[in-house]
């Protein structure tokens, strides 16, 4: 009788521990793998490279996808100008190209941009491995302007 009561208590404690651990893992934020502090895009002229600075830290290696939406501002609001989608394996020591350009960020789509004011929203999806669910985080850039070339 004591042995079966001990087994019941042991299995109950183990089950509760397993449930708490599984729940905790499912609530881990995307920032456990990737932290993106800012995206800054410089103003430029039509036809010139659109330079940008991305402040991010890859904290752990992961497989992920990204979606970049370029939104153009107009007199009645904003609209999606272009969307680019891709995926890669992110590694902790990865470096951006120098200089970092919007054409690299949105490769192979979305270039060149016409005259106007824009901003971008980049969304990263950190792929789960079955036990871990997918995680997402997004970052919006500043508003930047593409000006007409001067003659």
JSON list of C-alpha atoms in Angstrom, two decimals, residues 28-104:
[
{"chain": "A", "resi": 28, "resn": "UNK", "atom": "CA", "xyz": [9.91, 31.64, -24.01]},
{"chain": "A", "resi": 29, "resn": "UNK", "atom": "CA", "xyz": [9.98, 34.82, -26.09]},
{"chain": "A", "resi": 30, "resn": "UNK", "atom": "CA", "xyz": [11.60, 35.16, -29.51]},
{"chain": "A", "resi": 31, "resn": "UNK", "atom": "CA", "xyz": [14.22, 37.37, -27.85]},
{"chain": "A", "resi": 32, "resn": "UNK", "atom": "CA", "xyz": [15.71, 34.18, -26.37]},
{"chain": "A", "resi": 33, "resn": "UNK", "atom": "CA", "xyz": [17.09, 33.58, -29.89]},
{"chain": "A", "resi": 34, "resn": "UNK", "atom": "CA", "xyz": [17.07, 36.99, -31.59]},
{"chain": "A", "resi": 35, "resn": "UNK", "atom": "CA", "xyz": [16.95, 40.56, -30.37]},
{"chain": "A", "resi": 36, "resn": "UNK", "atom": "CA", "xyz": [16.36, 43.36, -32.87]},
{"chain": "A", "resi": 37, "resn": "UNK", "atom": "CA", "xyz": [16.77, 46.83, -31.39]},
{"chain": "A", "resi": 38, "resn": "UNK", "atom": "CA", "xyz": [16.32, 49.03, -34.47]},
{"chain": "A", "resi": 39, "resn": "UNK", "atom": "CA", "xyz": [16.24, 49.37, -38.24]},
{"chain": "A", "resi": 40, "resn": "UNK", "atom": "CA", "xyz": [17.36, 52.74, -39.58]},
{"chain": "A", "resi": 41, "resn": "UNK", "atom": "CA", "xyz": [17.19, 53.56, -43.29]},
{"chain": "A", "resi": 42, "resn": "UNK", "atom": "CA", "xyz": [18.85, 56.64, -44.78]},
{"chain": "A", "resi": 43, "resn": "UNK", "atom": "CA", "xyz": [17.26, 59.06, -47.22]},
{"chain": "A", "resi": 44, "resn": "UNK", "atom": "CA", "xyz": [18.70, 58.90, -50.73]},
{"chain": "A", "resi": 45, "resn": "UNK", "atom": "CA", "xyz": [17.98, 59.73, -54.36]},
{"chain": "A", "resi": 46, "resn": "UNK", "atom": "CA", "xyz": [16.35, 57.56, -57.03]},
{"chain": "A", "resi": 47, "resn": "UNK", "atom": "CA", "xyz": [18.87, 55.09, -58.43]},
{"chain": "A", "resi": 48, "resn": "UNK", "atom": "CA", "xyz": [21.35, 55.35, -55.54]},
{"chain": "A", "resi": 49, "resn": "UNK", "atom": "CA", "xyz": [21.76, 52.54, -53.00]},
{"chain": "A", "resi": 50, "resn": "UNK", "atom": "CA", "xyz": [19.41, 52.74, -50.02]},
{"chain": "A", "resi": 51, "resn": "UNK", "atom": "CA", "xyz": [21.74, 52.38, -47.03]},
{"chain": "A", "resi": 52, "resn": "UNK", "atom": "CA", "xyz": [20.55, 51.00, -43.73]},
{"chain": "A", "resi": 53, "resn": "UNK", "atom": "CA", "xyz": [21.70, 50.08, -40.25]},
{"chain": "A", "resi": 54, "resn": "UNK", "atom": "CA", "xyz": [20.22, 47.11, -38.40]},
{"chain": "A", "resi": 55, "resn": "UNK", "atom": "CA", "xyz": [20.99, 46.75, -34.70]},
{"chain": "A", "resi": 56, "resn": "UNK", "atom": "CA", "xyz": [20.42, 43.10, -33.83]},
{"chain": "A", "resi": 57, "resn": "UNK", "atom": "CA", "xyz": [21.95, 40.30, -31.79]},
{"chain": "A", "resi": 58, "resn": "UNK", "atom": "CA", "xyz": [21.61, 36.62, -32.66]},
{"chain": "A", "resi": 59, "resn": "UNK", "atom": "CA", "xyz": [21.77, 34.99, -29.22]},
{"chain": "A", "resi": 60, "resn": "UNK", "atom": "CA", "xyz": [21.44, 31.36, -30.37]},
{"chain": "A", "resi": 61, "resn": "UNK", "atom": "CA", "xyz": [21.65, 29.58, -33.72]},
{"chain": "A", "resi": 62, "resn": "UNK", "atom": "CA", "xyz": [18.26, 28.92, -35.29]},
{"chain": "A", "resi": 63, "resn": "UNK", "atom": "CA", "xyz": [16.50, 28.23, -38.55]},
{"chain": "A", "resi": 64, "resn": "UNK", "atom": "CA", "xyz": [14.21, 31.06, -39.53]},
{"chain": "A", "resi": 65, "resn": "UNK", "atom": "CA", "xyz": [12.29, 32.91, -42.18]},
{"chain": "A", "resi": 66, "resn": "UNK", "atom": "CA", "xyz": [11.85, 36.62, -42.76]},
{"chain": "A", "resi": 67, "resn": "UNK", "atom": "CA", "xyz": [9.25, 38.80, -44.44]},
{"chain": "A", "resi": 68, "resn": "UNK", "atom": "CA", "xyz": [9.93, 42.42, -45.38]},
{"chain": "A", "resi": 69, "resn": "UNK", "atom": "CA", "xyz": [7.05, 44.71, -46.33]},
{"chain": "A", "resi": 70, "resn": "UNK", "atom": "CA", "xyz": [7.98, 48.05, -47.86]},
{"chain": "A", "resi": 71, "resn": "UNK", "atom": "CA", "xyz": [5.16, 50.51, -47.32]},
{"chain": "A", "resi": 72, "resn": "UNK", "atom": "CA", "xyz": [4.84, 53.73, -49.30]},
{"chain": "A", "resi": 73, "resn": "UNK", "atom": "CA", "xyz": [3.25, 56.75, -47.66]},
{"chain": "A", "resi": 74, "resn": "UNK", "atom": "CA", "xyz": [0.73, 58.70, -49.70]},
{"chain": "A", "resi": 75, "resn": "UNK", "atom": "CA", "xyz": [-1.78, 61.50, -49.22]},
{"chain": "A", "resi": 76, "resn": "UNK", "atom": "CA", "xyz": [-4.47, 59.04, -48.06]},
{"chain": "A", "resi": 77, "resn": "UNK", "atom": "CA", "xyz": [-2.26, 56.86, -45.86]},
{"chain": "A", "resi": 78, "resn": "UNK", "atom": "CA", "xyz": [0.13, 54.03, -46.58]},
{"chain": "A", "resi": 79, "resn": "UNK", "atom": "CA", "xyz": [0.02, 50.99, -48.80]},
{"chain": "A", "resi": 80, "resn": "UNK", "atom": "CA", "xyz": [2.17, 47.94, -49.35]},
{"chain": "A", "resi": 81, "resn": "UNK", "atom": "CA", "xyz": [4.59, 48.78, -52.14]},
{"chain": "A", "resi": 82, "resn": "UNK", "atom": "CA", "xyz": [6.45, 45.47, -52.17]},
{"chain": "A", "resi": 83, "resn": "UNK", "atom": "CA", "xyz": [6.96, 42.32, -50.08]},
{"chain": "A", "resi": 84, "resn": "UNK", "atom": "CA", "xyz": [9.98, 40.06, -50.01]},
{"chain": "A", "resi": 85, "resn": "UNK", "atom": "CA", "xyz": [10.20, 36.68, -48.27]},
{"chain": "A", "resi": 86, "resn": "UNK", "atom": "CA", "xyz": [13.10, 34.33, -47.57]},
{"chain": "A", "resi": 87, "resn": "UNK", "atom": "CA", "xyz": [14.72, 32.06, -45.07]},
{"chain": "A", "resi": 88, "resn": "UNK", "atom": "CA", "xyz": [18.12, 31.15, -43.72]},
{"chain": "A", "resi": 89, "resn": "UNK", "atom": "CA", "xyz": [19.93, 29.51, -40.86]},
{"chain": "A", "resi": 90, "resn": "UNK", "atom": "CA", "xyz": [20.92, 32.25, -38.43]},
{"chain": "A", "resi": 91, "resn": "UNK", "atom": "CA", "xyz": [24.25, 31.86, -36.66]},
{"chain": "A", "resi": 92, "resn": "UNK", "atom": "CA", "xyz": [25.54, 33.81, -33.69]},
{"chain": "A", "resi": 93, "resn": "UNK", "atom": "CA", "xyz": [28.64, 35.20, -35.43]},
{"chain": "A", "resi": 94, "resn": "UNK", "atom": "CA", "xyz": [26.85, 36.30, -38.62]},
{"chain": "A", "resi": 95, "resn": "UNK", "atom": "CA", "xyz": [27.72, 39.73, -39.97]},
{"chain": "A", "resi": 96, "resn": "UNK", "atom": "CA", "xyz": [25.86, 41.98, -42.39]},
{"chain": "A", "resi": 97, "resn": "UNK", "atom": "CA", "xyz": [27.54, 43.03, -45.62]},
{"chain": "A", "resi": 98, "resn": "UNK", "atom": "CA", "xyz": [29.29, 46.39, -45.56]},
{"chain": "A", "resi": 99, "resn": "UNK", "atom": "CA", "xyz": [27.53, 48.52, -46.66]},
{"chain": "A", "resi": 100, "resn": "UNK", "atom": "CA", "xyz": [24.15, 47.11, -45.70]},
{"chain": "A", "resi": 101, "resn": "UNK", "atom": "CA", "xyz": [21.59, 48.06, -48.36]},
{"chain": "A", "resi": 102, "resn": "UNK", "atom": "CA", "xyz": [17.85, 47.72, -48.69]},
{"chain": "A", "resi": 103, "resn": "UNK", "atom": "CA", "xyz": [18.39, 45.77, -51.93]},
{"chain": "A", "resi": 104, "resn": "UNK", "atom": "CA", "xyz": [20.34, 43.13, -49.94]}
]
